[in-house]
mmCIF file with all atom_site columns, C-alpha atoms in Angstrom:
data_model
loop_
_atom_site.group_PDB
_atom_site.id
_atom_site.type_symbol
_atom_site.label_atom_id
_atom_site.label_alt_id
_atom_site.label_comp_id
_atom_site.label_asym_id
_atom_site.label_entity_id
_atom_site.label_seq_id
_atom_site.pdbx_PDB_ins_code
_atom_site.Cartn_x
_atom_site.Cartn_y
_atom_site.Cartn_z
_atom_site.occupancy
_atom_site.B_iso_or_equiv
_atom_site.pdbx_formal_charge
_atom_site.auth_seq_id
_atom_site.auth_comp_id
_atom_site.auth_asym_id
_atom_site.auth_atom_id
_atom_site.pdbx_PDB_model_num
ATOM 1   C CA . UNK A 1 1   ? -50.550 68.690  7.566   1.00 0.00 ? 1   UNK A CA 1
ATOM 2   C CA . UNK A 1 2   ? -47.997 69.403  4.773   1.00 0.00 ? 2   UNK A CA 1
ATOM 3   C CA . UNK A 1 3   ? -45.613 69.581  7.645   1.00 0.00 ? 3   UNK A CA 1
ATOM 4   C CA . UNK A 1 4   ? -46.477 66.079  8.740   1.00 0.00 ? 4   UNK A CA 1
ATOM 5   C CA . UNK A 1 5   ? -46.293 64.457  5.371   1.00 0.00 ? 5   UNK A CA 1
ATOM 6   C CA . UNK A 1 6   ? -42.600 66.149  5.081   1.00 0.00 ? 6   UNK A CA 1
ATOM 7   C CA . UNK A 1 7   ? -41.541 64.884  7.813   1.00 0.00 ? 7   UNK A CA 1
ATOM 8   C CA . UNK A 1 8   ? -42.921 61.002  7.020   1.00 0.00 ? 8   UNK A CA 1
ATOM 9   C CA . UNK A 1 9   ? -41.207 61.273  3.891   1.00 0.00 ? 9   UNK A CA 1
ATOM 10  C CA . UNK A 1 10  ? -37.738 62.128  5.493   1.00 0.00 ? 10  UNK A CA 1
ATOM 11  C CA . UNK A 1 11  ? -38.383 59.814  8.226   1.00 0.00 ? 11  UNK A CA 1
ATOM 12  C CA . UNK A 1 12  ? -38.842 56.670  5.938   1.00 0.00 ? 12  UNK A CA 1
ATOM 13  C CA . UNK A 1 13  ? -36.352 58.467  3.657   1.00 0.00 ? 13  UNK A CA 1
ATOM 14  C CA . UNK A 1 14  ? -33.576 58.080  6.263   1.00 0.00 ? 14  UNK A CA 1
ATOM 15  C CA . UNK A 1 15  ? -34.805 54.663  7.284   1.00 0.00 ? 15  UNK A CA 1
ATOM 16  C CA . UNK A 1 16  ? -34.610 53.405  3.574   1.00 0.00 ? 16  UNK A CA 1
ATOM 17  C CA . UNK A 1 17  ? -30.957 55.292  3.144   1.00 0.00 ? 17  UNK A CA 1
ATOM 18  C CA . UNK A 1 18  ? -29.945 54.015  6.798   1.00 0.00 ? 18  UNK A CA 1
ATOM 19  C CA . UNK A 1 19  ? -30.846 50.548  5.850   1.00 0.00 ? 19  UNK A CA 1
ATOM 20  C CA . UNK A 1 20  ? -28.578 50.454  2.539   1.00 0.00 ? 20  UNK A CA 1
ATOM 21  C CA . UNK A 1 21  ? -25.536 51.489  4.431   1.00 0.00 ? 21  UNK A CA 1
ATOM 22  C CA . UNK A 1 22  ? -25.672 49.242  7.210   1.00 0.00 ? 22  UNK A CA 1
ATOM 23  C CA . UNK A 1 23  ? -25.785 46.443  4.392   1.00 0.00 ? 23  UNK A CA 1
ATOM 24  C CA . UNK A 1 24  ? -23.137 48.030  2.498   1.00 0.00 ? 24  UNK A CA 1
ATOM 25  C CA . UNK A 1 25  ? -20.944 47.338  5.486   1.00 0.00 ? 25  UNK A CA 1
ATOM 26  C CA . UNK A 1 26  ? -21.059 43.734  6.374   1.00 0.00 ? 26  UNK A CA 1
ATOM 27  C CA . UNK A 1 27  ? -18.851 43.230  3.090   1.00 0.00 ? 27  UNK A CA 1
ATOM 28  C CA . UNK A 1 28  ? -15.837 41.027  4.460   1.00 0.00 ? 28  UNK A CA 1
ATOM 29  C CA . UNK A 1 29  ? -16.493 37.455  6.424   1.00 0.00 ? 29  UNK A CA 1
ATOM 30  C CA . UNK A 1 30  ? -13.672 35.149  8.614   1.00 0.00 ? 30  UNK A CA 1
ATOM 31  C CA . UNK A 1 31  ? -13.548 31.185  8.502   1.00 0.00 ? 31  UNK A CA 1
ATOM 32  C CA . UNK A 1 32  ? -11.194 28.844  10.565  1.00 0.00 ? 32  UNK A CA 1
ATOM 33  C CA . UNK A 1 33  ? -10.339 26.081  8.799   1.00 0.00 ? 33  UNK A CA 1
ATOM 34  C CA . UNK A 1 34  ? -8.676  22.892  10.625  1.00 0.00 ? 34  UNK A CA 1
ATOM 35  C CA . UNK A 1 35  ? -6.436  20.233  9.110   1.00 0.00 ? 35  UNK A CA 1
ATOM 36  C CA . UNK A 1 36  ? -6.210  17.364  11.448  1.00 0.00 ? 36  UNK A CA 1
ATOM 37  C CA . UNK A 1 37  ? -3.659  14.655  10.618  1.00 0.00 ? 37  UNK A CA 1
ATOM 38  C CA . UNK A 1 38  ? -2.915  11.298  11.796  1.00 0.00 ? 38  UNK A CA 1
ATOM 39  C CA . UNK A 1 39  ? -0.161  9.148   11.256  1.00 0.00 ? 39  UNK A CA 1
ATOM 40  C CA . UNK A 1 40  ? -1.191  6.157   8.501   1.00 0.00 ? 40  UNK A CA 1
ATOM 41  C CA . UNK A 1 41  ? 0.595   3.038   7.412   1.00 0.00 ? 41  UNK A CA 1
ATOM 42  C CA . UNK A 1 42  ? -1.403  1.053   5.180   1.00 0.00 ? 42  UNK A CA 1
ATOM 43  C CA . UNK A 1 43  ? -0.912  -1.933  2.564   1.00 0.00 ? 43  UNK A CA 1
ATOM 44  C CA . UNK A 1 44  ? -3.608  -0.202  0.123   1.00 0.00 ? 44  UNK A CA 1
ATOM 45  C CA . UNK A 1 45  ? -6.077  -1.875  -2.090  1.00 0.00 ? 45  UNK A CA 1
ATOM 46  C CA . UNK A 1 46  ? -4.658  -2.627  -5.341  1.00 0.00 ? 46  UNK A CA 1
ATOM 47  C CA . UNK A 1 47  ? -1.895  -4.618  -3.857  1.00 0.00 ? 47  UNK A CA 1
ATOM 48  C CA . UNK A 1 48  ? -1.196  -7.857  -6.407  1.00 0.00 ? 48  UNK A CA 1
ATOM 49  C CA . UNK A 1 49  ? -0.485  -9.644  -3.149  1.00 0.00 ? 49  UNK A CA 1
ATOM 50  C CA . UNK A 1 50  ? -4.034  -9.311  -1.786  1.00 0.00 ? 50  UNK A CA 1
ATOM 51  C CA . UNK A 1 51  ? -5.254  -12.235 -2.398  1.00 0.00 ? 51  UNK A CA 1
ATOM 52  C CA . UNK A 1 52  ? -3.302  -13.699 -5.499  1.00 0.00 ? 52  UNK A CA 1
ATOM 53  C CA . UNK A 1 53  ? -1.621  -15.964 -6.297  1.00 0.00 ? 53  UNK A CA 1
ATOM 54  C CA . UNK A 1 54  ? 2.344   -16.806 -7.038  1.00 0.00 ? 54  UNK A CA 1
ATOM 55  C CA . UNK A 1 55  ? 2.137   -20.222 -9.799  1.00 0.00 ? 55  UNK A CA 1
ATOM 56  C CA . UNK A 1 56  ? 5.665   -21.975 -10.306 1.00 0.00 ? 56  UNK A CA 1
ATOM 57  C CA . UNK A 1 57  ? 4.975   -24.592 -13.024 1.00 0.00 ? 57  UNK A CA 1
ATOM 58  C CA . UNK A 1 58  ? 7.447   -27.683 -13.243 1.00 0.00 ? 58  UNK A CA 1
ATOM 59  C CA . UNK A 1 59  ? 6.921   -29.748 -16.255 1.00 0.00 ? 59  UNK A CA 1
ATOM 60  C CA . UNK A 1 60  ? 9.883   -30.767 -18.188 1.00 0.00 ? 60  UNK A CA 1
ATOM 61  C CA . UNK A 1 61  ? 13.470  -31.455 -16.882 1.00 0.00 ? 61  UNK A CA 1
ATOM 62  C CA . UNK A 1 62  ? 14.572  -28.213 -18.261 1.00 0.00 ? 62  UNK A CA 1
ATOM 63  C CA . UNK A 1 63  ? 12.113  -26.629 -15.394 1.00 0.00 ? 63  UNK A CA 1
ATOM 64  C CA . UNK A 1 64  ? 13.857  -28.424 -12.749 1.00 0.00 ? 64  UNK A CA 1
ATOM 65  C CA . UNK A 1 65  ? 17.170  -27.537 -13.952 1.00 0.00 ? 65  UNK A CA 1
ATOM 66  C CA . UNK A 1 66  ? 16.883  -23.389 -14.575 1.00 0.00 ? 66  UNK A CA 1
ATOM 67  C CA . UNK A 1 67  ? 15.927  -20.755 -12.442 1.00 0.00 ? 67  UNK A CA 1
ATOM 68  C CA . UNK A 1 68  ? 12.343  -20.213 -12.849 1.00 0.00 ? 68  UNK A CA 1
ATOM 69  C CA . UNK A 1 69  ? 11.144  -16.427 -11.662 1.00 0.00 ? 69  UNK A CA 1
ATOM 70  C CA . UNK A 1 70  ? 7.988   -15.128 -11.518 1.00 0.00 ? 70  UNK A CA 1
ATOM 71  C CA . UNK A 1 71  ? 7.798   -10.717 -11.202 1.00 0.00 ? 71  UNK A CA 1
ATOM 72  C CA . UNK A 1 72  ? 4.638   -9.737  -9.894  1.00 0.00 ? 72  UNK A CA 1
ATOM 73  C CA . UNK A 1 73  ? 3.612   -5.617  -11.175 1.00 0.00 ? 73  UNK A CA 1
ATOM 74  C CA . UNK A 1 74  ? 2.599   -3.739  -8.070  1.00 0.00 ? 74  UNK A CA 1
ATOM 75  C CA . UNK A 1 75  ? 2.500   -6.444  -5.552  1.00 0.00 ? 75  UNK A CA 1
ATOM 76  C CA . UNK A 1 76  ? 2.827   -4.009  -2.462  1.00 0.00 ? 76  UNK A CA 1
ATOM 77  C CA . UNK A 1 77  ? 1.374   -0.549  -2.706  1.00 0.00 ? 77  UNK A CA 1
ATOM 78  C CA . UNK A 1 78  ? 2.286   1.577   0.501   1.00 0.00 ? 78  UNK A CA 1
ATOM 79  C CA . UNK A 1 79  ? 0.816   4.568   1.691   1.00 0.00 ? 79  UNK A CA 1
ATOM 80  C CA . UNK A 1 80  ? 2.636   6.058   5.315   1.00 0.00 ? 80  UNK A CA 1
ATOM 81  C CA . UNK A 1 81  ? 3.304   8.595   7.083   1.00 0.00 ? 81  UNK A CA 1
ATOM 82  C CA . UNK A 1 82  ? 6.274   8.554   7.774   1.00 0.00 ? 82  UNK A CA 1
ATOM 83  C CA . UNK A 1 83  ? 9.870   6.396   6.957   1.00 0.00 ? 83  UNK A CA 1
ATOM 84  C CA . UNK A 1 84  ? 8.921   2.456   7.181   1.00 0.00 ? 84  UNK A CA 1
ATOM 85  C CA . UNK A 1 85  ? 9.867   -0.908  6.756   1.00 0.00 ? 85  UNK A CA 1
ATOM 86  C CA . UNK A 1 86  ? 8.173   -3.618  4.774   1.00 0.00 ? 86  UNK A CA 1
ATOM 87  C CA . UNK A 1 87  ? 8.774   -7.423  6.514   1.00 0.00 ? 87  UNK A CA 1
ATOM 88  C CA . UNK A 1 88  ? 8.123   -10.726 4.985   1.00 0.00 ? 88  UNK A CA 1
ATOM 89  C CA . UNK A 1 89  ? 7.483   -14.332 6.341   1.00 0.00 ? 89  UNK A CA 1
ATOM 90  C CA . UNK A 1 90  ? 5.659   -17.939 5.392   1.00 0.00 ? 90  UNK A CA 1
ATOM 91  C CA . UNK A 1 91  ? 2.754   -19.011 7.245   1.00 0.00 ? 91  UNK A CA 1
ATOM 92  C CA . UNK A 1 92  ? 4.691   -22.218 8.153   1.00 0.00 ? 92  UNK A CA 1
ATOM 93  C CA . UNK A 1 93  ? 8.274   -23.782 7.601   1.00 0.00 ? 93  UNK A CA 1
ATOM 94  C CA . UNK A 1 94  ? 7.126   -26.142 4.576   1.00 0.00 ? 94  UNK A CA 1
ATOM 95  C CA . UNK A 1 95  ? 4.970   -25.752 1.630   1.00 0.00 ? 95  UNK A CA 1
ATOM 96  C CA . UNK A 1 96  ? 2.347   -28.584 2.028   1.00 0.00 ? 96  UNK A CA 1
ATOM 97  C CA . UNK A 1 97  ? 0.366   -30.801 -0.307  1.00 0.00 ? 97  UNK A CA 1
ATOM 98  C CA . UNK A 1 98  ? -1.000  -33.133 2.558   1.00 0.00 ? 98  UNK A CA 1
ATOM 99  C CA . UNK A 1 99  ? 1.045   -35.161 4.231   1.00 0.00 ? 99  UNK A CA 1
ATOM 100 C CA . UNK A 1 100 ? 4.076   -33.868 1.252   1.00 0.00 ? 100 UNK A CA 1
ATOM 101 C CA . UNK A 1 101 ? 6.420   -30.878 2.315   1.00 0.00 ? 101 UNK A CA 1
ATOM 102 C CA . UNK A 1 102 ? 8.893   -28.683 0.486   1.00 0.00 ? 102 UNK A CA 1
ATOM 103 C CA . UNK A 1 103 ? 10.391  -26.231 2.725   1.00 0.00 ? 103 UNK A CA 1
ATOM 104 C CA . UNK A 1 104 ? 9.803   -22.730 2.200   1.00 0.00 ? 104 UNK A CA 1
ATOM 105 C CA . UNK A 1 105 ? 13.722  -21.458 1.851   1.00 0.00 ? 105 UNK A CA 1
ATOM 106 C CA . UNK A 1 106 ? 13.618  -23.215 -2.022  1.00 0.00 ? 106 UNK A CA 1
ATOM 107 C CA . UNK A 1 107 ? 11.898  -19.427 -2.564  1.00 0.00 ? 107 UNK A CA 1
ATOM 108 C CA . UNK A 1 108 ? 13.605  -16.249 -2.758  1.00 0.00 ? 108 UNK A CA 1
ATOM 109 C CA . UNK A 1 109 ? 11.563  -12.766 -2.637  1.00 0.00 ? 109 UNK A CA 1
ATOM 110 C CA . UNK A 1 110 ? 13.445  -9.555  -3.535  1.00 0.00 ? 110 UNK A CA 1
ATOM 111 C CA . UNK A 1 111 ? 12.765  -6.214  -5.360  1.00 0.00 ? 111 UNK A CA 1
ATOM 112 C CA . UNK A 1 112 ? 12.465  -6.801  -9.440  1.00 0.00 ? 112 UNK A CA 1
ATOM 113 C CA . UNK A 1 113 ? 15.087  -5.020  -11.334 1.00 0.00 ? 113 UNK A CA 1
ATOM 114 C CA . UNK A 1 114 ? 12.282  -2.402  -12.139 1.00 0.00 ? 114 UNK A CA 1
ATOM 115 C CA . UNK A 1 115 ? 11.014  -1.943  -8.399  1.00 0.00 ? 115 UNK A CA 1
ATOM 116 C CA . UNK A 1 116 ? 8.598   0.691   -8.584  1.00 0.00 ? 116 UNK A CA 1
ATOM 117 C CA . UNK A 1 117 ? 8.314   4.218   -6.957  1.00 0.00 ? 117 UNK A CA 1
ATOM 118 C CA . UNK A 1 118 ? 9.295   2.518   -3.167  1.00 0.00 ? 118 UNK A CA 1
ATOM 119 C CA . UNK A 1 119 ? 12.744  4.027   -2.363  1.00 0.00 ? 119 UNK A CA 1
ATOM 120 C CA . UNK A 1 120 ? 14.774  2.390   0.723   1.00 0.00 ? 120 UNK A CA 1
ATOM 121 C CA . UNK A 1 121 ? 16.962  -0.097  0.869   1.00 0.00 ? 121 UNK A CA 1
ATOM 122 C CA . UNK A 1 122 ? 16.060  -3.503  -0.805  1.00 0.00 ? 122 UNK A CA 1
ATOM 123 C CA . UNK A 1 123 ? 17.205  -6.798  -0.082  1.00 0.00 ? 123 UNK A CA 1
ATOM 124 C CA . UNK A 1 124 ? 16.415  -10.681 -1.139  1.00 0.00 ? 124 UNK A CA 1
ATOM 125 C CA . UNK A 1 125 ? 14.916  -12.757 1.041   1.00 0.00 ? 125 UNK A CA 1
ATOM 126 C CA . UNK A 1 126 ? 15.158  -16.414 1.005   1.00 0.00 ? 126 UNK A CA 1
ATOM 127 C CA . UNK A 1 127 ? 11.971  -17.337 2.430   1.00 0.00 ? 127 UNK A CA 1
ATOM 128 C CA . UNK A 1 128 ? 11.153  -18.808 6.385   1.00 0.00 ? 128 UNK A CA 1
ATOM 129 C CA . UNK A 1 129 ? 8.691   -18.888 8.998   1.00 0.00 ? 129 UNK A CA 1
ATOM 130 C CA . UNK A 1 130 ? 10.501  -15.650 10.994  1.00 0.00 ? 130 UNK A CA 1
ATOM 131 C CA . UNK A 1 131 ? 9.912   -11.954 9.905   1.00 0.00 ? 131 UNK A CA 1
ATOM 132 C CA . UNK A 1 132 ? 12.798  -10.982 7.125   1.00 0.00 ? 132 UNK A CA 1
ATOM 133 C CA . UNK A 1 133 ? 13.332  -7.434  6.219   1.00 0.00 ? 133 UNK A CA 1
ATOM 134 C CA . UNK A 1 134 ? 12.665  -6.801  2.614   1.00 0.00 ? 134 UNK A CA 1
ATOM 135 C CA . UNK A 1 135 ? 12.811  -3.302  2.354   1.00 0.00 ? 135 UNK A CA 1
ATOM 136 C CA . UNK A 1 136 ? 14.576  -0.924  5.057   1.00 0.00 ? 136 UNK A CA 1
ATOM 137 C CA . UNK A 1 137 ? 14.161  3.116   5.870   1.00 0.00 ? 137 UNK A CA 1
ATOM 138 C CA . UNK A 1 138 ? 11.775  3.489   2.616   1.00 0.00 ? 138 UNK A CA 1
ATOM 139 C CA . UNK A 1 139 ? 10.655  7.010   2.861   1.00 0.00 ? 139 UNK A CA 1
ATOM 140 C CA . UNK A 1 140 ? 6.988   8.056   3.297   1.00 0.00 ? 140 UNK A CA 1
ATOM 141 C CA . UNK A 1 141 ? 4.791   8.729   0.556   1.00 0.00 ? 141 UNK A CA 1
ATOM 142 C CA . UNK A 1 142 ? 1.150   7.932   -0.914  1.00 0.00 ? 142 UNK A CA 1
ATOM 143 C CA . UNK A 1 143 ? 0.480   4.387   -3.298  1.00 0.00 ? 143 UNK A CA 1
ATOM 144 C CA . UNK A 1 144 ? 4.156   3.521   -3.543  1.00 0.00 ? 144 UNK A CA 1
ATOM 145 C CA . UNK A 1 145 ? 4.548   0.871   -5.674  1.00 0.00 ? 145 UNK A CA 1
ATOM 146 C CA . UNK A 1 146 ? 6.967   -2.355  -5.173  1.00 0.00 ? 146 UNK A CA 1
ATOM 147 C CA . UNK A 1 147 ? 7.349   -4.903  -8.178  1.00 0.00 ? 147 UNK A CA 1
ATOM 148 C CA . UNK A 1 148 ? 8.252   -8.334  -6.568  1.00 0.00 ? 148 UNK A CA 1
ATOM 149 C CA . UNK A 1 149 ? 10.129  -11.363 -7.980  1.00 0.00 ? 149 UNK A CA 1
ATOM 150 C CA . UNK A 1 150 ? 9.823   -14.316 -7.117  1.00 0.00 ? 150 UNK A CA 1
ATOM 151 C CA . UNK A 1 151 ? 12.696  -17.192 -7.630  1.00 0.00 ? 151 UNK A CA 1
ATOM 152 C CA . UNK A 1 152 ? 12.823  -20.682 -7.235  1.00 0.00 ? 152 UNK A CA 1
ATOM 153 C CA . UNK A 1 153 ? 16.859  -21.199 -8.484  1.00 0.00 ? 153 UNK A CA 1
ATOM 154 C CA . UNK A 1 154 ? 17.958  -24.383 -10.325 1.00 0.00 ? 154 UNK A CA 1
ATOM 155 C CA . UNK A 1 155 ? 20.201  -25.116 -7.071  1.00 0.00 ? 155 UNK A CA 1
ATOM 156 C CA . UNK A 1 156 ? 16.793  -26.017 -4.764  1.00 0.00 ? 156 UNK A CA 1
ATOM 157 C CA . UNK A 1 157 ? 14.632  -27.481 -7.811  1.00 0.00 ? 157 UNK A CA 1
ATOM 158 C CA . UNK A 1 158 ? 17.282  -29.845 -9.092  1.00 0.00 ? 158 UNK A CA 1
ATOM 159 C CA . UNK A 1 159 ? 17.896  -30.618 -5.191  1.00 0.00 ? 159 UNK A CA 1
ATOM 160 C CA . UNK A 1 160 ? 15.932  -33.006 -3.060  1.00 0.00 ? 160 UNK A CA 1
ATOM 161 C CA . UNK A 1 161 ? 14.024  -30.631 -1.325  1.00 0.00 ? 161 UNK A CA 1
ATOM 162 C CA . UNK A 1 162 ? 12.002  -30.590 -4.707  1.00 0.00 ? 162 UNK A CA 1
ATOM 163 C CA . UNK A 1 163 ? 13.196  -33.651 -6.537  1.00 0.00 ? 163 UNK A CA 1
ATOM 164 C CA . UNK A 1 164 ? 11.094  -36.821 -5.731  1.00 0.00 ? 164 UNK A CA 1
ATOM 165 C CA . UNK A 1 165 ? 8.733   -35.491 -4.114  1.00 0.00 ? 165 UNK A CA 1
ATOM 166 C CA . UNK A 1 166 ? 4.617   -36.687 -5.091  1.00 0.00 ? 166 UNK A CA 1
ATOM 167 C CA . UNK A 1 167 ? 2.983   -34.511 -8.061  1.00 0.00 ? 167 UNK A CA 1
ATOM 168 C CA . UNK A 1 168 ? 0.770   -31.930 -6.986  1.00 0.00 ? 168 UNK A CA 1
ATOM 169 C CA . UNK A 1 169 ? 0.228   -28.494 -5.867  1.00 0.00 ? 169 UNK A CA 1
ATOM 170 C CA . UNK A 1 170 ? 2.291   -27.632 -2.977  1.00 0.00 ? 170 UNK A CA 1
ATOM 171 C CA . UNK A 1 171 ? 0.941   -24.207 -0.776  1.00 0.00 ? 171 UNK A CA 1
ATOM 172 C CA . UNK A 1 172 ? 1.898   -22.008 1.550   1.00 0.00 ? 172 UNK A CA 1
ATOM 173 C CA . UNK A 1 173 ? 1.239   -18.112 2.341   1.00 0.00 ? 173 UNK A CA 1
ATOM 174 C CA . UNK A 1 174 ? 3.597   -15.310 2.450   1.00 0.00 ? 174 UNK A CA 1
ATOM 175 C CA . UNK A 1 175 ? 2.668   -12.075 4.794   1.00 0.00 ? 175 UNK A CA 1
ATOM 176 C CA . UNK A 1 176 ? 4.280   -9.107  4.388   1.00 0.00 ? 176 UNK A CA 1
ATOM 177 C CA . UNK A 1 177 ? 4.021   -6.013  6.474   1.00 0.00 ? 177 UNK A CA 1
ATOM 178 C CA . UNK A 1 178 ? 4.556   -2.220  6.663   1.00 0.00 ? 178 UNK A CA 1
ATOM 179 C CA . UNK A 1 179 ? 5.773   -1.047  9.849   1.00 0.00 ? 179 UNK A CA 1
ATOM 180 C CA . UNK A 1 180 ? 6.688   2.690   10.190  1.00 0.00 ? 180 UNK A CA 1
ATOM 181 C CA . UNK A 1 181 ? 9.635   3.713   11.925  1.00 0.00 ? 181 UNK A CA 1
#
């Protein structure tokens, strides 16, 4: 009988002791981890021209006969993928108040003299109906920033393509895109 209990003892001795080592080994565990991209080209949120507005005011002479320029703080925020261009056009050839048209080329888009974080190559754009190029080969990057200005000059407000025409508001929209190369 004492020979039985011995031999119970060892048994769930080496079961106990047998257990502890086989836990002491699984000490070390492996994990793939995948990182899918895609490309992306994206006017982001936060864009001042989403949805706002550009407001030339003309109410003395001396606003028909100066430059008037409005700079608009983060109007295009970029994020691609790779190198791209940014285009800009008017939805039509003429600003309209009814029946009343100024055409779009009084305005002139280009790059403020403090652009932002959007490298490439910058140029102004006197506004049309056709796609212009307003920045070329900008290189890729996340929430670059482009700070716009807007000019009317004194040559097209003291001209007749703004002179004489009826008081009012005058619209049109502008549509700029991102385009990676």
């Amino acid at each position: 009988m004492k020979k039985q209990i011995v031999i119970t003892a060892l048994t769930f001795g080496a079961i106990i002791l047998g257990t502890n080592n086989v836990q002491a080994q699984n000490t070390t565990a492996t994990t793939t981890v995948n990182i899918t991209l895609n490309d992306v080209i994206s006017i982001d949120a936060g864009s001042t021209a989403i949805g706002n507005t550009v407001d030339f005011n003309y109410a003395t002479a001396a606003d028909y006969n100066s430059d008037q320029t409005i700079t608009k703080a983060n109007s295009l925020k970029v994020t691609s993928t790779k190198n791209f261009n940014v285009k800009v056009k008017a939805g039509g050839a003429n600003f309209m108040n009814g029946t009343n048209l100024i055409p779009v080329n009084v305005l002139t888009i280009k790059a403020a003299t403090a652009a932002g974080t959007m490298g490439g190559t910058k140029s102004a754009v006197v506004l049309s109906a056709t796609d212009q190029t307003l920045v070329s080969n900008a290189p890729l990057g996340s929430a670059l920033t482009l700070n716009l200005d807007y000019t009317i000059p004194a040559a097209k407000s003291s001209s007749s393509d703004i002179l004489g025409k009826p008081a009012g508001t005058y619209t049109q929209t502008v549509t700029y895109t991102a385009t990676a190369l």
